[in-house]
Coordinates of C-alpha atoms and ligand atoms in Angstrom, one line a residue:
M1 CA -6.3 -8.0 -91.2
T2 CA -9.7 -9.4 -90.4
G3 CA -12.6 -9.0 -92.8
P4 CA -15.3 -6.3 -92.4
A5 CA -17.8 -7.0 -89.6
H6 CA -20.6 -6.0 -91.9
R7 CA -21.7 -6.7 -95.4
A8 CA -20.1 -3.5 -96.5
E9 CA -18.6 -0.7 -94.5
I10 CA -16.8 2.7 -94.7
V11 CA -13.8 2.9 -92.4
V12 CA -12.5 6.3 -91.7
D13 CA -9.1 6.7 -90.0
V14 CA -9.2 9.8 -87.9
A15 CA -5.4 9.6 -87.5
A16 CA -5.1 10.3 -91.2
I17 CA -7.2 13.4 -90.9
R18 CA -5.1 14.6 -88.0
H19 CA -1.9 13.9 -89.9
N20 CA -3.3 15.8 -93.0
V21 CA -4.3 18.8 -90.9
R22 CA -0.8 19.0 -89.4
V23 CA 0.8 18.8 -92.8
L24 CA -1.4 21.5 -94.2
K25 CA -0.8 23.8 -91.3
D26 CA 2.9 23.5 -91.6
L27 CA 2.8 23.9 -95.3
V28 CA 0.7 27.1 -95.4
S29 CA 2.6 28.7 -92.5
A30 CA 6.0 28.2 -94.0
D31 CA 6.3 31.9 -94.9
G32 CA 4.4 33.4 -92.0
P33 CA 1.3 32.7 -90.0
V34 CA -1.7 31.6 -92.1
A35 CA -4.8 30.2 -90.3
L36 CA -6.3 26.9 -91.4
M37 CA -10.0 26.4 -91.8
V38 CA -11.0 22.8 -92.2
V39 CA -14.1 22.4 -94.3
V40 CA -16.4 19.6 -93.0
K41 CA -19.6 20.3 -95.0
A42 CA -21.6 17.5 -96.6
D43 CA -21.0 15.2 -93.7
G44 CA -17.3 15.8 -93.9
Y45 CA -17.2 14.9 -97.6
G46 CA -18.7 11.5 -96.5
H47 CA -16.2 11.0 -93.7
G48 CA -18.5 12.0 -90.9
M49 CA -18.8 15.7 -90.0
V50 CA -18.6 15.5 -86.3
E51 CA -15.7 13.0 -86.1
S52 CA -13.8 14.8 -88.9
A53 CA -14.3 18.1 -87.1
A54 CA -13.1 16.7 -83.8
A55 CA -10.0 15.2 -85.4
A56 CA -9.3 18.5 -87.2
R57 CA -9.6 20.6 -84.0
E58 CA -7.4 18.1 -82.1
A59 CA -4.6 18.5 -84.8
G60 CA -4.8 22.3 -84.6
A61 CA -7.4 23.5 -87.1
D62 CA -8.0 27.2 -86.3
W63 CA -11.4 27.3 -87.9
L64 CA -14.1 25.0 -89.2
G65 CA -16.2 25.8 -92.2
V66 CA -19.5 24.4 -93.4
A67 CA -22.0 25.4 -96.1
T68 CA -25.3 25.5 -94.3
L69 CA -26.5 27.0 -91.0
E70 CA -28.0 23.6 -90.1
E71 CA -24.5 22.0 -90.4
A72 CA -23.1 24.7 -88.1
L73 CA -25.7 24.2 -85.5
A74 CA -25.2 20.5 -85.6
L75 CA -21.5 21.0 -84.9
R76 CA -22.4 23.2 -81.9
A77 CA -24.9 20.6 -80.7
A78 CA -22.1 18.0 -80.9
G79 CA -20.0 20.2 -78.6
D80 CA -17.7 22.2 -80.9
H81 CA -17.3 25.7 -79.6
G82 CA -14.4 27.0 -81.8
P83 CA -14.4 29.6 -84.6
L84 CA -16.9 28.4 -87.2
L85 CA -18.1 29.9 -90.4
C86 CA -21.0 29.0 -92.6
W87 CA -21.7 30.5 -96.1
L88 CA -24.8 29.2 -97.7
S89 CA -28.0 30.7 -96.4
A90 CA -31.4 30.0 -97.7
P91 CA -34.4 32.4 -97.6
G92 CA -36.0 32.0 -94.1
D93 CA -32.8 30.8 -92.4
D94 CA -32.8 31.4 -88.6
F95 CA -29.8 33.8 -88.3
A96 CA -30.8 34.4 -84.6
A97 CA -30.0 30.8 -83.8
A98 CA -26.7 31.0 -85.5
V99 CA -25.7 34.3 -83.9
A100 CA -26.8 32.9 -80.4
A101 CA -24.6 29.9 -81.0
G102 CA -21.6 32.1 -81.9
V103 CA -21.5 30.9 -85.5
E104 CA -20.1 33.4 -88.0
V105 CA -22.5 33.8 -91.0
T106 CA -21.7 35.0 -94.5
A107 CA -23.7 37.8 -96.2
Y108 CA -23.7 38.2 -100.0
T109 CA -26.3 41.0 -100.2
V110 CA -27.4 44.1 -98.3
A111 CA -30.8 42.3 -97.7
E112 CA -29.0 39.4 -96.0
L113 CA -26.8 41.9 -94.1
D114 CA -30.0 43.7 -92.9
E115 CA -31.5 40.4 -91.7
V116 CA -28.4 39.5 -89.7
A117 CA -28.1 43.0 -88.3
A118 CA -31.7 42.8 -87.1
V119 CA -30.9 39.9 -84.9
G120 CA -27.4 41.2 -84.1
G121 CA -28.8 44.3 -82.5
A122 CA -30.3 42.2 -79.8
H123 CA -27.1 40.4 -79.2
G124 CA -24.6 41.9 -76.8
E125 CA -21.8 44.3 -77.4
D126 CA -20.5 43.7 -80.9
G127 CA -23.6 42.2 -82.4
A128 CA -23.6 39.4 -84.9
R129 CA -20.3 38.3 -86.4
V130 CA -20.6 38.5 -90.2
Q131 CA -18.2 37.8 -93.1
L132 CA -18.8 39.3 -96.5
K133 CA -18.4 37.2 -99.6
V134 CA -17.5 38.9 -102.9
D135 CA -17.7 37.3 -106.3
T136 CA -14.4 37.8 -107.9
G137 CA -15.1 35.7 -111.0
L138 CA -16.7 32.4 -110.1
S139 CA -20.1 33.9 -110.9
R140 CA -21.8 31.7 -108.2
G141 CA -22.5 33.0 -104.7
G142 CA -21.2 36.3 -103.5
S143 CA -21.7 40.0 -104.1
P144 CA -21.2 41.0 -107.7
R145 CA -18.6 43.7 -108.3
A146 CA -21.2 46.4 -109.1
Q147 CA -22.6 46.0 -105.6
W148 CA -19.4 45.8 -103.6
R149 CA -19.4 49.5 -102.6
D150 CA -23.1 49.3 -101.4
L151 CA -22.5 46.1 -99.5
F152 CA -19.4 47.5 -97.7
A153 CA -21.1 50.8 -96.9
A154 CA -24.1 49.0 -95.5
A155 CA -21.9 46.8 -93.4
A156 CA -19.9 49.7 -92.1
A157 CA -23.1 51.5 -91.1
H158 CA -24.4 48.4 -89.2
E159 CA -21.0 48.0 -87.6
R160 CA -20.9 51.6 -86.4
A161 CA -24.4 51.1 -84.9
G162 CA -23.2 48.0 -83.0
R163 CA -25.5 45.6 -84.7
I164 CA -22.8 43.5 -86.4
R165 CA -19.0 43.1 -86.5
V166 CA -17.5 42.4 -89.9
T167 CA -15.0 39.7 -89.1
G168 CA -14.0 38.7 -92.6
V169 CA -14.1 39.4 -96.3
W170 CA -13.6 36.5 -98.6
S171 CA -14.1 35.0 -102.1
H172 CA -13.7 31.6 -103.8
L173 CA -11.7 30.6 -106.9
A174 CA -13.0 29.0 -110.1
A175 CA -9.9 27.2 -111.4
S176 CA -7.5 26.7 -108.6
D177 CA -6.9 23.1 -109.7
E178 CA -5.5 24.5 -112.9
P179 CA -2.6 26.7 -111.7
A180 CA -1.9 28.1 -115.1
H181 CA -5.5 29.2 -115.7
P182 CA -5.8 32.9 -116.2
A183 CA -8.8 33.1 -113.9
N184 CA -6.5 32.7 -110.9
D185 CA -4.5 35.9 -111.4
A186 CA -7.7 37.8 -112.4
Q187 CA -9.5 36.7 -109.3
E188 CA -6.6 37.4 -107.0
A189 CA -6.4 41.0 -108.5
A190 CA -10.1 41.5 -108.1
F191 CA -10.0 40.3 -104.5
R192 CA -7.3 42.8 -103.7
E193 CA -9.5 45.5 -105.2
A194 CA -12.4 44.4 -103.0
L195 CA -10.2 44.5 -99.9
A196 CA -9.1 48.0 -100.8
L197 CA -12.8 49.1 -101.2
A198 CA -13.7 47.5 -97.9
A199 CA -10.9 49.4 -96.2
D200 CA -12.1 52.6 -97.8
A201 CA -15.5 52.0 -96.4
G202 CA -14.0 51.7 -92.9
L203 CA -14.1 48.0 -92.5
D204 CA -11.2 46.2 -90.7
P205 CA -11.9 42.5 -90.9
D206 CA -9.9 40.0 -88.8
V207 CA -9.5 37.6 -91.7
T208 CA -9.4 37.8 -95.5
H209 CA -9.4 34.5 -97.5
L210 CA -9.6 33.2 -101.0
A211 CA -7.8 29.8 -101.2
N212 CA -9.3 26.3 -101.1
S213 CA -7.2 23.1 -101.0
A214 CA -5.7 23.4 -104.4
A215 CA -4.8 27.1 -104.0
A216 CA -3.5 26.4 -100.5
L217 CA -1.1 23.8 -101.9
L218 CA -0.2 25.4 -105.2
R219 CA -0.6 29.2 -104.9
P220 CA 1.0 30.9 -101.9
S221 CA 0.0 34.3 -103.3
S222 CA -3.6 33.4 -102.6
H223 CA -3.2 32.5 -98.9
F224 CA -4.0 35.9 -97.4
D225 CA -4.8 35.3 -93.6
L226 CA -6.5 32.0 -93.9
V227 CA -7.0 29.0 -96.2
R228 CA -10.1 26.8 -96.4
C229 CA -9.1 23.2 -96.9
G230 CA -11.7 20.5 -97.6
I231 CA -10.6 17.7 -99.9
A232 CA -6.9 17.8 -98.8
T233 CA -7.9 17.2 -95.2
Y234 CA -9.3 13.9 -96.2
G235 CA -6.1 13.1 -98.0
L236 CA -7.4 13.3 -101.6
D237 CA -6.0 15.2 -104.4
P238 CA -7.4 18.7 -105.3
A239 CA -5.2 18.7 -108.4
P240 CA -3.4 15.8 -110.1
G241 CA -0.4 14.6 -108.1
V242 CA -0.4 17.2 -105.4
S243 CA -1.5 15.4 -102.3
P244 CA 0.8 12.4 -102.5
R245 CA 3.7 14.7 -103.1
V246 CA 3.2 16.5 -99.8
G247 CA 2.5 13.3 -97.9
L248 CA -1.3 13.6 -97.4
R249 CA -3.0 10.3 -96.5
P250 CA -6.5 9.2 -97.7
A251 CA -8.6 8.7 -94.6
M252 CA -11.3 6.5 -96.1
T253 CA -11.4 2.8 -96.9
V254 CA -14.5 1.0 -98.2
R255 CA -14.7 -2.8 -97.6
A256 CA -17.2 -5.5 -98.3
R257 CA -17.5 -9.2 -98.1
L258 CA -17.7 -11.3 -101.3
L259 CA -21.2 -12.7 -101.6
M260 CA -20.3 -15.6 -104.0
S261 CA -18.0 -16.6 -106.7
K262 CA -18.7 -18.9 -109.6
P263 CA -17.6 -20.0 -113.0
I264 CA -19.1 -18.6 -116.2
A265 CA -18.5 -19.7 -119.8
A266 CA -17.2 -17.9 -122.8
G267 CA -20.2 -16.1 -124.4
D268 CA -22.0 -15.6 -121.1
G269 CA -23.3 -12.0 -120.7
V270 CA -22.9 -10.3 -117.3
S271 CA -25.3 -8.1 -115.4
Y272 CA -28.2 -6.0 -116.9
G273 CA -28.2 -5.5 -120.6
H274 CA -25.2 -7.9 -121.0
T275 CA -22.9 -4.9 -121.6
W276 CA -20.0 -7.3 -121.0
V277 CA -19.8 -10.8 -122.5
A278 CA -17.1 -13.2 -121.4
D279 CA -14.6 -13.7 -124.2
R280 CA -13.3 -16.9 -122.4
D281 CA -14.3 -19.2 -119.6
T282 CA -13.7 -17.4 -116.4
T283 CA -15.0 -16.9 -112.8
V284 CA -16.9 -13.9 -111.4
G285 CA -17.5 -12.6 -107.9
V286 CA -20.6 -10.8 -106.6
V287 CA -19.8 -7.8 -104.4
P288 CA -22.8 -6.6 -102.3
V289 CA -22.5 -2.8 -103.0
G290 CA -24.1 -0.8 -105.8
Y291 CA -25.5 2.6 -106.5
G292 CA -27.7 2.2 -103.4
E293 CA -24.4 2.6 -101.5
G294 CA -23.3 5.5 -103.7
I295 CA -21.1 3.4 -106.0
P296 CA -21.4 5.3 -109.4
R297 CA -23.2 3.4 -112.1
A298 CA -21.1 5.4 -114.5
A299 CA -18.1 3.2 -113.4
S300 CA -19.8 0.1 -115.0
N301 CA -17.2 -1.9 -117.0
S302 CA -14.4 0.5 -116.0
A303 CA -13.7 0.5 -112.2
S304 CA -12.0 -2.3 -110.3
V305 CA -11.9 -3.6 -106.7
W306 CA -9.2 -5.5 -104.8
V307 CA -9.7 -9.2 -104.0
E308 CA -6.9 -11.5 -102.8
D309 CA -4.0 -9.2 -103.7
S310 CA -5.1 -8.2 -107.2
R311 CA -7.3 -5.7 -108.9
R312 CA -10.5 -7.3 -110.3
P313 CA -12.3 -5.4 -113.0
V314 CA -16.0 -4.6 -112.7
R315 CA -17.8 -6.5 -115.5
G316 CA -21.1 -5.3 -116.8
R317 CA -23.3 -2.7 -115.2
V318 CA -23.2 -1.6 -111.5
C319 CA -26.6 -2.5 -110.1
M320 CA -28.5 -0.9 -107.2
D321 CA -27.3 -3.5 -104.6
Q322 CA -24.4 -5.3 -106.1
L323 CA -21.7 -5.4 -108.8
V324 CA -19.9 -8.2 -110.5
V325 CA -16.1 -8.5 -110.9
D326 CA -13.9 -10.8 -113.0
L327 CA -11.9 -13.2 -110.8
H328 CA -9.9 -14.6 -113.7
G329 CA -10.5 -18.3 -112.8
E330 CA -10.1 -18.0 -109.1
L331 CA -12.9 -19.0 -106.7
P332 CA -12.4 -17.2 -103.4
P333 CA -14.9 -18.3 -100.7
P334 CA -17.9 -16.2 -99.8
G335 CA -16.9 -13.7 -97.1
T336 CA -13.5 -13.0 -98.6
E337 CA -12.6 -9.4 -98.1
V338 CA -13.1 -7.0 -101.0
L339 CA -11.4 -3.6 -100.9
V340 CA -13.6 -1.3 -102.9
L341 CA -11.4 1.6 -102.4
G342 CA -8.7 2.7 -100.0
P343 CA -5.5 4.8 -99.6
G344 CA -3.8 2.6 -102.2
D345 CA -1.0 1.3 -100.0
R346 CA -1.6 -2.3 -100.9
G347 CA -2.5 -1.7 -104.6
E348 CA -6.2 -1.3 -104.0
P349 CA -8.1 1.3 -106.1
T350 CA -8.3 4.8 -104.7
A351 CA -11.2 7.3 -104.7
Q352 CA -9.2 9.0 -107.5
D353 CA -9.2 5.7 -109.5
W354 CA -13.0 5.5 -109.0
A355 CA -13.4 9.1 -110.1
E356 CA -11.5 8.5 -113.3
A357 CA -13.5 5.3 -114.0
A358 CA -16.8 7.3 -113.5
D359 CA -15.6 10.4 -115.3
T360 CA -16.0 12.6 -112.1
I361 CA -13.8 13.9 -109.3
S362 CA -12.8 12.2 -106.0
Y363 CA -14.9 14.8 -104.1
E364 CA -18.1 13.3 -105.6
I365 CA -17.0 9.7 -105.0
V366 CA -16.4 10.0 -101.3
T367 CA -19.3 12.4 -100.6
R368 CA -21.9 10.1 -102.2
L369 CA -20.7 6.9 -100.5
G370 CA -23.1 5.8 -97.8
G371 CA -26.6 4.4 -98.2
R372 CA -26.8 1.1 -96.5
M373 CA -23.1 0.9 -95.6
V374 CA -22.1 1.1 -91.9
R375 CA -19.5 3.8 -91.2
R376 CA -16.9 3.3 -88.5
H377 CA -14.1 5.5 -87.3
V378 CA -10.8 4.1 -86.2
D379 CA -7.6 5.7 -84.9
S380 CA -4.5 4.0 -86.3
D381 CA -2.3 6.0 -83.9
A382 CA -4.1 4.8 -80.8
D383 CA -4.5 1.3 -82.1
P384 CA -1.9 0.3 -84.8
D385 CA -3.8 -3.0 -85.4
T386 CA -6.8 -1.2 -86.9
E387 CA -7.3 -1.3 -90.6
G388 CA -6.4 2.3 -90.7
T389 CA -4.4 4.0 -93.4
A390 CA -1.1 4.4 -91.7
P391 CA 1.7 3.1 -93.9
Ligands
PLP1 C1 -16.2 23.4 -100.3 C2 -15.5 24.7 -100.2 C3 -14.2 24.8 -99.9 C4 -13.2 23.6 -99.8 O1 -12.8 23.3 -101.1 P1 -11.7 22.1 -101.3 O2 -11.4 22.1 -102.7 O3 -12.4 20.8 -100.9 O4 -10.5 22.4 -100.4 C5 -13.6 26.0 -99.6 N1 -14.4 27.2 -99.8 C6 -15.7 27.1 -100.1 C7 -16.4 28.3 -100.2 C8 -16.3 25.9 -100.3 O5 -17.6 25.8 -100.7

């Protein structure tokens, strides 16, 4: 393997994304057809929205999902024309642009539904394609239970008038990463009630969906017609130990070049505030990434990186542009490859390791990474010599 071409870079293996999509599709369809929506919001969880979306479609993703309307329109502008849902509208959003682009939007309230219907009436036979989100217990977005009847009645009226077509009814789980949490059963039961009310109102949606990655992997009863997978697509774990067990592969590697290495003496303090003081003579290495690249400062004195076949602990505080690691007496030359994180095949720390070091989740680690780092996409299937993540 050659070192990174740049000071620090994010390398995303699209072959790993394709592999994960195939694994997830097979897994959820084991007991009958369930569609797979791959969630590529927030720049594909830091992996690149457009490239991740293309890899997902290539591997058979039936749908793509994003949060905002802007993300959906960016996918269309990049040439994606498949089924696409967005679910987080802000006051003043341009539903007309979404409807014209064939994006399915989500309504939480009658007011939102009226706005979509107003543009849908001017839009061909079926009008705007809308999905309805019900709150079954997350108490975040979605229609509260007391308003379900009104929402469904309004939707049915708009549908009869040809202004909209209700293509989906869906909800989102609060604790799917904790399979034994009582909220899972309660939300599933509430969702079934909502679906019954929607049918009573005369709605006949194409898809009903509740599960994210954790539920897709751990809770077949939550699959309904479609599952929405984000984190598992990128090969990371939605719940402890699940993704490796089913053979998902982390798609992201972060590499840097060592800036310098040097000896320090017992008693020397390292980095701002001297929160680590050498208890013996040792050597340290300077790695040119910091919180300006999205490396969490909360991982000061707890994360590690991979240099010359060993894990090297971060010593002292993570700074804006750099961090310092303990090289245990070795003095690798400047330019030596540093693996900040990767799939873990060689022993390098993973996004999950960084999450534990920073007291957060791997979602936040990969989504925040960026800043001044260059991001490249490689395809380890097409070119086995790339520094991809294929075992
Ligand atoms: C982000 C998101 C998902 C994906 O969740 P993962 O845990 O990453 O699979 C699914 N549904 C909704 C509504 C989301 O916001």
